[in-house]
mmCIF file with all atom_site columns, C-alpha atoms in Angstrom:
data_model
loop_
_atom_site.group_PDB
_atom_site.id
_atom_site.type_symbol
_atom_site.label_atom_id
_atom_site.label_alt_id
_atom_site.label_comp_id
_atom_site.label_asym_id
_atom_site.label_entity_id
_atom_site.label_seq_id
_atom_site.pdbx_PDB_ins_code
_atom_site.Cartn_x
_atom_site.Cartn_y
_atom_site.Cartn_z
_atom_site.occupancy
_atom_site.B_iso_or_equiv
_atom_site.pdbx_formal_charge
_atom_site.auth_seq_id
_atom_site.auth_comp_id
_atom_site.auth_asym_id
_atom_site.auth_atom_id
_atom_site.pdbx_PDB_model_num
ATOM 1   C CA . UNK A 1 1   ? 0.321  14.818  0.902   1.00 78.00 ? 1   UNK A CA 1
ATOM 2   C CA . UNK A 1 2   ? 2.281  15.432  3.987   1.00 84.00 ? 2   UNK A CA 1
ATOM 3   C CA . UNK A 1 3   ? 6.037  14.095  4.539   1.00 89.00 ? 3   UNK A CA 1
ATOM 4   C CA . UNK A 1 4   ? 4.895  11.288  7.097   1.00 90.00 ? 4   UNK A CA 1
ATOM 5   C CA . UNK A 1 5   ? 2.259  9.894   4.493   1.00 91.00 ? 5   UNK A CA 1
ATOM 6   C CA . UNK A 1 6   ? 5.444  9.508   1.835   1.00 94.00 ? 6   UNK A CA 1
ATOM 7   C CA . UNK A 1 7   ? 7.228  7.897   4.758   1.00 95.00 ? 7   UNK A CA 1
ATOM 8   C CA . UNK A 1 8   ? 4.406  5.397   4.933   1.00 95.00 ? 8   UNK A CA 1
ATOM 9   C CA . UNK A 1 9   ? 4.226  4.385   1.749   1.00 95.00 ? 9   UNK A CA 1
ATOM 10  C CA . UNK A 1 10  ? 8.263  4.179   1.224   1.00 96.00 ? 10  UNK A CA 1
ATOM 11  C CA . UNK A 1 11  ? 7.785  1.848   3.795   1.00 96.00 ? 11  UNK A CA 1
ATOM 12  C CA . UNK A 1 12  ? 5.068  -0.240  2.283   1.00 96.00 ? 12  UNK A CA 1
ATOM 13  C CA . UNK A 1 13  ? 6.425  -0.478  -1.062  1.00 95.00 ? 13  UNK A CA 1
ATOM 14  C CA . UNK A 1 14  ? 10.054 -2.031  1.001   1.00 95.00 ? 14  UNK A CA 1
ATOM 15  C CA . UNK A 1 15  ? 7.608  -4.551  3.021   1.00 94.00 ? 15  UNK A CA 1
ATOM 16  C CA . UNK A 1 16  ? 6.167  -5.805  0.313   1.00 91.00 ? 16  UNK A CA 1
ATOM 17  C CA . UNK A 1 17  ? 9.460  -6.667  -1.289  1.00 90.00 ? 17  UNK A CA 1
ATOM 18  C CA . UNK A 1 18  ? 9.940  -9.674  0.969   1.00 90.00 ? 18  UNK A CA 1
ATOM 19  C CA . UNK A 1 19  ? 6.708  -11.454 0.775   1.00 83.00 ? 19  UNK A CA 1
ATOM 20  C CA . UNK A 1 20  ? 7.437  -12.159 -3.152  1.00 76.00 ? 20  UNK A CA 1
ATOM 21  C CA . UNK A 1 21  ? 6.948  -16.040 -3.479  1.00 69.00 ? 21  UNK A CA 1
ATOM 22  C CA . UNK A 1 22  ? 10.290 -17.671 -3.973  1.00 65.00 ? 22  UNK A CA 1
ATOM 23  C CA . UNK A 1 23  ? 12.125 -14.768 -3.317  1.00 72.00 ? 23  UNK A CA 1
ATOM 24  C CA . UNK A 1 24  ? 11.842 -13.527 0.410   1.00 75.00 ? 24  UNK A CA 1
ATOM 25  C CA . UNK A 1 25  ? 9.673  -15.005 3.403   1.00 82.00 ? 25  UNK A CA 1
ATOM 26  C CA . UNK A 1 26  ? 6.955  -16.604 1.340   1.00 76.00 ? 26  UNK A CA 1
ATOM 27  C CA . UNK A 1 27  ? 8.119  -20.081 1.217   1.00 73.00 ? 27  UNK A CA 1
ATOM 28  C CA . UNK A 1 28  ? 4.697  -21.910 -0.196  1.00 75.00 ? 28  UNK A CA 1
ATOM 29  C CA . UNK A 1 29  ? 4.493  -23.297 -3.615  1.00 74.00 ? 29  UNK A CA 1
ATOM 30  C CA . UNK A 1 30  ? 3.657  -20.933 -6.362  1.00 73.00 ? 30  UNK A CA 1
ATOM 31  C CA . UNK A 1 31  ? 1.546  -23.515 -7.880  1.00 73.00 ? 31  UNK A CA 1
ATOM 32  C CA . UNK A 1 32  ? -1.575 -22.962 -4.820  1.00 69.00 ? 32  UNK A CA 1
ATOM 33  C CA . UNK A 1 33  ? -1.614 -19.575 -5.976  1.00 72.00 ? 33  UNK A CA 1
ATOM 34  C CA . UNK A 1 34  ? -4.378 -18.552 -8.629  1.00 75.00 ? 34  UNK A CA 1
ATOM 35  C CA . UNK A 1 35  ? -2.669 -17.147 -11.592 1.00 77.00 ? 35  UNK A CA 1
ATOM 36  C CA . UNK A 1 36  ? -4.478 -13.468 -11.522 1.00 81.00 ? 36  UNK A CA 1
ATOM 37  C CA . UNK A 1 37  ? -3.022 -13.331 -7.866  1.00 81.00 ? 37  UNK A CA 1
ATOM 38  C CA . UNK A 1 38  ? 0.191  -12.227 -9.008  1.00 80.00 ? 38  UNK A CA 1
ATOM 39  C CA . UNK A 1 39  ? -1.016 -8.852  -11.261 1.00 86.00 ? 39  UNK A CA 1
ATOM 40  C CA . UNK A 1 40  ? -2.955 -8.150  -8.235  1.00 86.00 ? 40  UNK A CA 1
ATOM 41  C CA . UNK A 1 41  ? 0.113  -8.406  -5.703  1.00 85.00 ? 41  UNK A CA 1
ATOM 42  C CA . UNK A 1 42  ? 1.758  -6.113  -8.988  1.00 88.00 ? 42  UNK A CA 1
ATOM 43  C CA . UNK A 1 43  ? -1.039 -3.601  -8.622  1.00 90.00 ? 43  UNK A CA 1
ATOM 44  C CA . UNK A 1 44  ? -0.684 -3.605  -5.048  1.00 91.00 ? 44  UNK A CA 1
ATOM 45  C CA . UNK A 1 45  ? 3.275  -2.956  -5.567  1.00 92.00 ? 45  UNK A CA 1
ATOM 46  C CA . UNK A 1 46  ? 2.931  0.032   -7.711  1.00 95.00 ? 46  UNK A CA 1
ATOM 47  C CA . UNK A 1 47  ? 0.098  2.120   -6.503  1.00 94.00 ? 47  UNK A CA 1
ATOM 48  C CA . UNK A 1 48  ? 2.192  3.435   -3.621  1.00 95.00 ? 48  UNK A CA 1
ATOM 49  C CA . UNK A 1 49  ? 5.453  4.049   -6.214  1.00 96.00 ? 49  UNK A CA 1
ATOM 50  C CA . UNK A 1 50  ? 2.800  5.967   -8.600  1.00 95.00 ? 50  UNK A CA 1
ATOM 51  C CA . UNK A 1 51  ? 0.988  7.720   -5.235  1.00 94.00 ? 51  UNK A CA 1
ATOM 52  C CA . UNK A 1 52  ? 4.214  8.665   -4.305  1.00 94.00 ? 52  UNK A CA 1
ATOM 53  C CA . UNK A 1 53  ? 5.407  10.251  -7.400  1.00 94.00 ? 53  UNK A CA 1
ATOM 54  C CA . UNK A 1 54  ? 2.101  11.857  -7.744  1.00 94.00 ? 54  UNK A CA 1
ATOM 55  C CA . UNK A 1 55  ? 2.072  13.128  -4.499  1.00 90.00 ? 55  UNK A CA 1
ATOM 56  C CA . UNK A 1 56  ? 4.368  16.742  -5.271  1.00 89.00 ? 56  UNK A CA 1
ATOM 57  C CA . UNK A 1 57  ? 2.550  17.708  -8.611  1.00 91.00 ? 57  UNK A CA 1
ATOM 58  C CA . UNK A 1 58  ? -1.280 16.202  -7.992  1.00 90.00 ? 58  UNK A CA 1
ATOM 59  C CA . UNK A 1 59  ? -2.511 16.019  -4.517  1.00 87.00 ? 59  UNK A CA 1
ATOM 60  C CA . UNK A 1 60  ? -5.686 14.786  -5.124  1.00 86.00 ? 60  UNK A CA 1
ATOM 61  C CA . UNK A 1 61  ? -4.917 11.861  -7.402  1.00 90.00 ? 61  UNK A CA 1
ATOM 62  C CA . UNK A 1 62  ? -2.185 11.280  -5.010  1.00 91.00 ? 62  UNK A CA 1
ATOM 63  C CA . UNK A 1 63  ? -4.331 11.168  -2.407  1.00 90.00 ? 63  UNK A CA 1
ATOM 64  C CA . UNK A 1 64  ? -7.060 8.387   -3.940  1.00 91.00 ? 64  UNK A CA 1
ATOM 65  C CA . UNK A 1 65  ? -4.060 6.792   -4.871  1.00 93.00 ? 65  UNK A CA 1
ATOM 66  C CA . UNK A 1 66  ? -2.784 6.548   -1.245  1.00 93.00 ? 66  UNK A CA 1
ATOM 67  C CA . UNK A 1 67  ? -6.098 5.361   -0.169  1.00 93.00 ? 67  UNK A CA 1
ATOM 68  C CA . UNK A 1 68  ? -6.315 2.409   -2.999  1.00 94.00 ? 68  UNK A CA 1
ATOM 69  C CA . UNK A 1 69  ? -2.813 1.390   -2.021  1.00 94.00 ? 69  UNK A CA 1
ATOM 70  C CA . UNK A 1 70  ? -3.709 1.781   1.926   1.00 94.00 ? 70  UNK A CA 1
ATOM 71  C CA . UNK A 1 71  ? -7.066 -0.231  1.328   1.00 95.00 ? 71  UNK A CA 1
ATOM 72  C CA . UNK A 1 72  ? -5.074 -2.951  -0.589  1.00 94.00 ? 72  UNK A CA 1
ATOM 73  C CA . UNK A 1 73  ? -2.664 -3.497  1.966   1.00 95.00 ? 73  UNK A CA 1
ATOM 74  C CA . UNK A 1 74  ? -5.148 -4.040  4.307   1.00 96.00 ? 74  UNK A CA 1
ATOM 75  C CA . UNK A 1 75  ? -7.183 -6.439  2.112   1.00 95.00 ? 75  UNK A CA 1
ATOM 76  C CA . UNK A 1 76  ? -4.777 -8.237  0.319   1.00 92.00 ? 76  UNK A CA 1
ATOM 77  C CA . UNK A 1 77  ? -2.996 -9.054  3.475   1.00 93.00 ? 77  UNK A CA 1
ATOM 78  C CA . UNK A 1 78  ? -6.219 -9.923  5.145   1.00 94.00 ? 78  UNK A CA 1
ATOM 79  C CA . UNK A 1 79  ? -7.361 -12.927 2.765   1.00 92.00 ? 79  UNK A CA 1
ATOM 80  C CA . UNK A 1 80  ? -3.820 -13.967 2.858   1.00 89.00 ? 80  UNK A CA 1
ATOM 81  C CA . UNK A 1 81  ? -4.215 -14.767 6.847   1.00 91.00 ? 81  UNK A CA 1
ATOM 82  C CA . UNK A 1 82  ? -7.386 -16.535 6.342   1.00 91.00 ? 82  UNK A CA 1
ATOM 83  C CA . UNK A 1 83  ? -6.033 -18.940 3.936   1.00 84.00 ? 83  UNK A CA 1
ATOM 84  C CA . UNK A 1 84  ? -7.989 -17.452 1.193   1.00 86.00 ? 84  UNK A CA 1
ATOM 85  C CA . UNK A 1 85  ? -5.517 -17.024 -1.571  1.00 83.00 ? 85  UNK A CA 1
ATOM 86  C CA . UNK A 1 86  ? -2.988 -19.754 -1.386  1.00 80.00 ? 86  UNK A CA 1
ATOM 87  C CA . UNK A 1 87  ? -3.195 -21.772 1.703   1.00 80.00 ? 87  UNK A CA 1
ATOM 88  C CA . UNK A 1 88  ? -2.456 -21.363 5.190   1.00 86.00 ? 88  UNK A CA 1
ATOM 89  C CA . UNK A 1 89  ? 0.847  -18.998 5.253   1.00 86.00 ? 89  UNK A CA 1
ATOM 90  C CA . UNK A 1 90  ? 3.971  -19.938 6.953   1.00 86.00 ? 90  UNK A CA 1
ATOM 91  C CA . UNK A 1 91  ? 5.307  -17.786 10.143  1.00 89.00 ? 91  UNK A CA 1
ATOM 92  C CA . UNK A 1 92  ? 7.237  -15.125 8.550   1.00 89.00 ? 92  UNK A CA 1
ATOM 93  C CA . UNK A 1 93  ? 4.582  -13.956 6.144   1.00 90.00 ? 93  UNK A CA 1
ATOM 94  C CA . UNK A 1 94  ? 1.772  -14.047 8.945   1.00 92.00 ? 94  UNK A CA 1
ATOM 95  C CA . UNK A 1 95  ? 4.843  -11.349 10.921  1.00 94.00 ? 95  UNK A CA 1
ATOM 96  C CA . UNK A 1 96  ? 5.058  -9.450  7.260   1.00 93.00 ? 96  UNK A CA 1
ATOM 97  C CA . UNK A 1 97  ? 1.241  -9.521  6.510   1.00 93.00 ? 97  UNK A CA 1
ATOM 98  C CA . UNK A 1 98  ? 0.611  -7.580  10.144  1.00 96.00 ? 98  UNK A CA 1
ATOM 99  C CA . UNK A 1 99  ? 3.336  -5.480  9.208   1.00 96.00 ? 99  UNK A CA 1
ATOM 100 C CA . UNK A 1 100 ? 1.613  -4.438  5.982   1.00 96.00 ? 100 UNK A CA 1
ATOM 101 C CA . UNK A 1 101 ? -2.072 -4.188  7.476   1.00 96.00 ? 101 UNK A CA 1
ATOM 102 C CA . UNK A 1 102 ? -0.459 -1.953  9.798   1.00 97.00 ? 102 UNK A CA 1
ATOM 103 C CA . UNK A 1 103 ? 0.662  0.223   7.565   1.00 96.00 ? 103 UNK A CA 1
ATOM 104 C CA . UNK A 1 104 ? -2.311 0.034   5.317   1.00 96.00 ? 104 UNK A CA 1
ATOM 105 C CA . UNK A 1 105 ? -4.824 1.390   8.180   1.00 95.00 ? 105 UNK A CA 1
ATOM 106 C CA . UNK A 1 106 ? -2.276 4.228   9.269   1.00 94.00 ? 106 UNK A CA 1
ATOM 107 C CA . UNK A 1 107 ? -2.409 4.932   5.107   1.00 94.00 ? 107 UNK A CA 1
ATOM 108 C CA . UNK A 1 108 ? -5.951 4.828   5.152   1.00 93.00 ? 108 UNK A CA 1
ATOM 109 C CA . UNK A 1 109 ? -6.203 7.066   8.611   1.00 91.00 ? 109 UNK A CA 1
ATOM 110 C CA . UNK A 1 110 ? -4.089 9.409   7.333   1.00 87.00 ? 110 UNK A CA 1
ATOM 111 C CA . UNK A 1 111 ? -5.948 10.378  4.282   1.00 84.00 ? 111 UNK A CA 1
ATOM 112 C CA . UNK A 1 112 ? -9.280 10.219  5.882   1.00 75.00 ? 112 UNK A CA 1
ATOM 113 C CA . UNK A 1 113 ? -9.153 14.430  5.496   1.00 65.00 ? 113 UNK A CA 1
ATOM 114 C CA . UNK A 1 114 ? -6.978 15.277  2.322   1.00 54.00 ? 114 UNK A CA 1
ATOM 115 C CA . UNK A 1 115 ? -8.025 18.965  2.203   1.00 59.00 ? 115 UNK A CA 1
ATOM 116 C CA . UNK A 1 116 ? -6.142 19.662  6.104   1.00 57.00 ? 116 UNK A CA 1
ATOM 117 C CA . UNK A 1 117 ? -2.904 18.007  4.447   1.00 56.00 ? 117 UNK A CA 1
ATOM 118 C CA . UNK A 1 118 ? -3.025 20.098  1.438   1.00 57.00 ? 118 UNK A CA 1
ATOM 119 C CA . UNK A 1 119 ? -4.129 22.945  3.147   1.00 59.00 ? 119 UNK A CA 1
ATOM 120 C CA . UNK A 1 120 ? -0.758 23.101  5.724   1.00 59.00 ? 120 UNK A CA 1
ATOM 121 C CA . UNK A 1 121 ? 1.622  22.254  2.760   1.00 59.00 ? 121 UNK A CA 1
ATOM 122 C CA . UNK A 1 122 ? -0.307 25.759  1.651   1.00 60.00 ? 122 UNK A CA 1
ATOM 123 C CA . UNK A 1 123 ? -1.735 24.410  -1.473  1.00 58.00 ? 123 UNK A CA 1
ATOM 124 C CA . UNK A 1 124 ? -5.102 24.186  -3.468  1.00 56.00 ? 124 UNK A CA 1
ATOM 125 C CA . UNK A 1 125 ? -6.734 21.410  -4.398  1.00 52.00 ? 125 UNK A CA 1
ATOM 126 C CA . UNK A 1 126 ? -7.372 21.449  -8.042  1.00 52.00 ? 126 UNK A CA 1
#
């Protein structure tokens, strides 16, 4: 995994920090959600944390890793804008939710080929 796919998903694990209900820009009541929803925002918090600190020893596991959290945070996101998972969202989390399907489909693009990345840090995949 290459230094701008870390940077990435740094980046995705900070914006997801303030669309935690009652805490940052998610102002609905916590009550619309369905309970599950919050392990699911809790998986989608710490796959990029555990890609990340996969990412020097395993590349490969890194790298499906990167993809699950990339695919989540375009998902996730996704039903969120529709109304899907707890109601219409207010204005800042529509901003936050394009900011985090942004950075899920440059996740996702980047890991489309995981043997060229390997391959210029001058590694083998095992």
């Amino acid at each position: 995994m290459d230094r701008s796919t870390r940077i990435l998903l740094i980046a995705l694990v900070v914006a997801y920090i303030p669309g935690t209900p009652g805490l940052g820009v998610d102002t609905r009541d916590q009550t619309a959600a369905p309970a599950f929803l919050g392990y699911v925002y809790g998986a989608a918090f710490f796959a990029p944390i555990v890609a990340l600190a996969a990412s020097w020893k395993w590349p490969v596991p890194a790298r499906w890793l990167a993809l699950l959290s990339g695919a989540v945070a375009i998902v996730l996101p996704g039903l969120d804008l529709t109304g899907v998972l707890a109601g219409p969202p207010p204005a800042g989390m529509i901003v936050l939710n394009a900011i985090l399907i942004v950075l899920g489909v440059a996740i996702v693009l980047r890991q489309r080929d995981p043997e060229a990345h390997v391959a210029r840090e001058g590694r083998r995949l095992t």
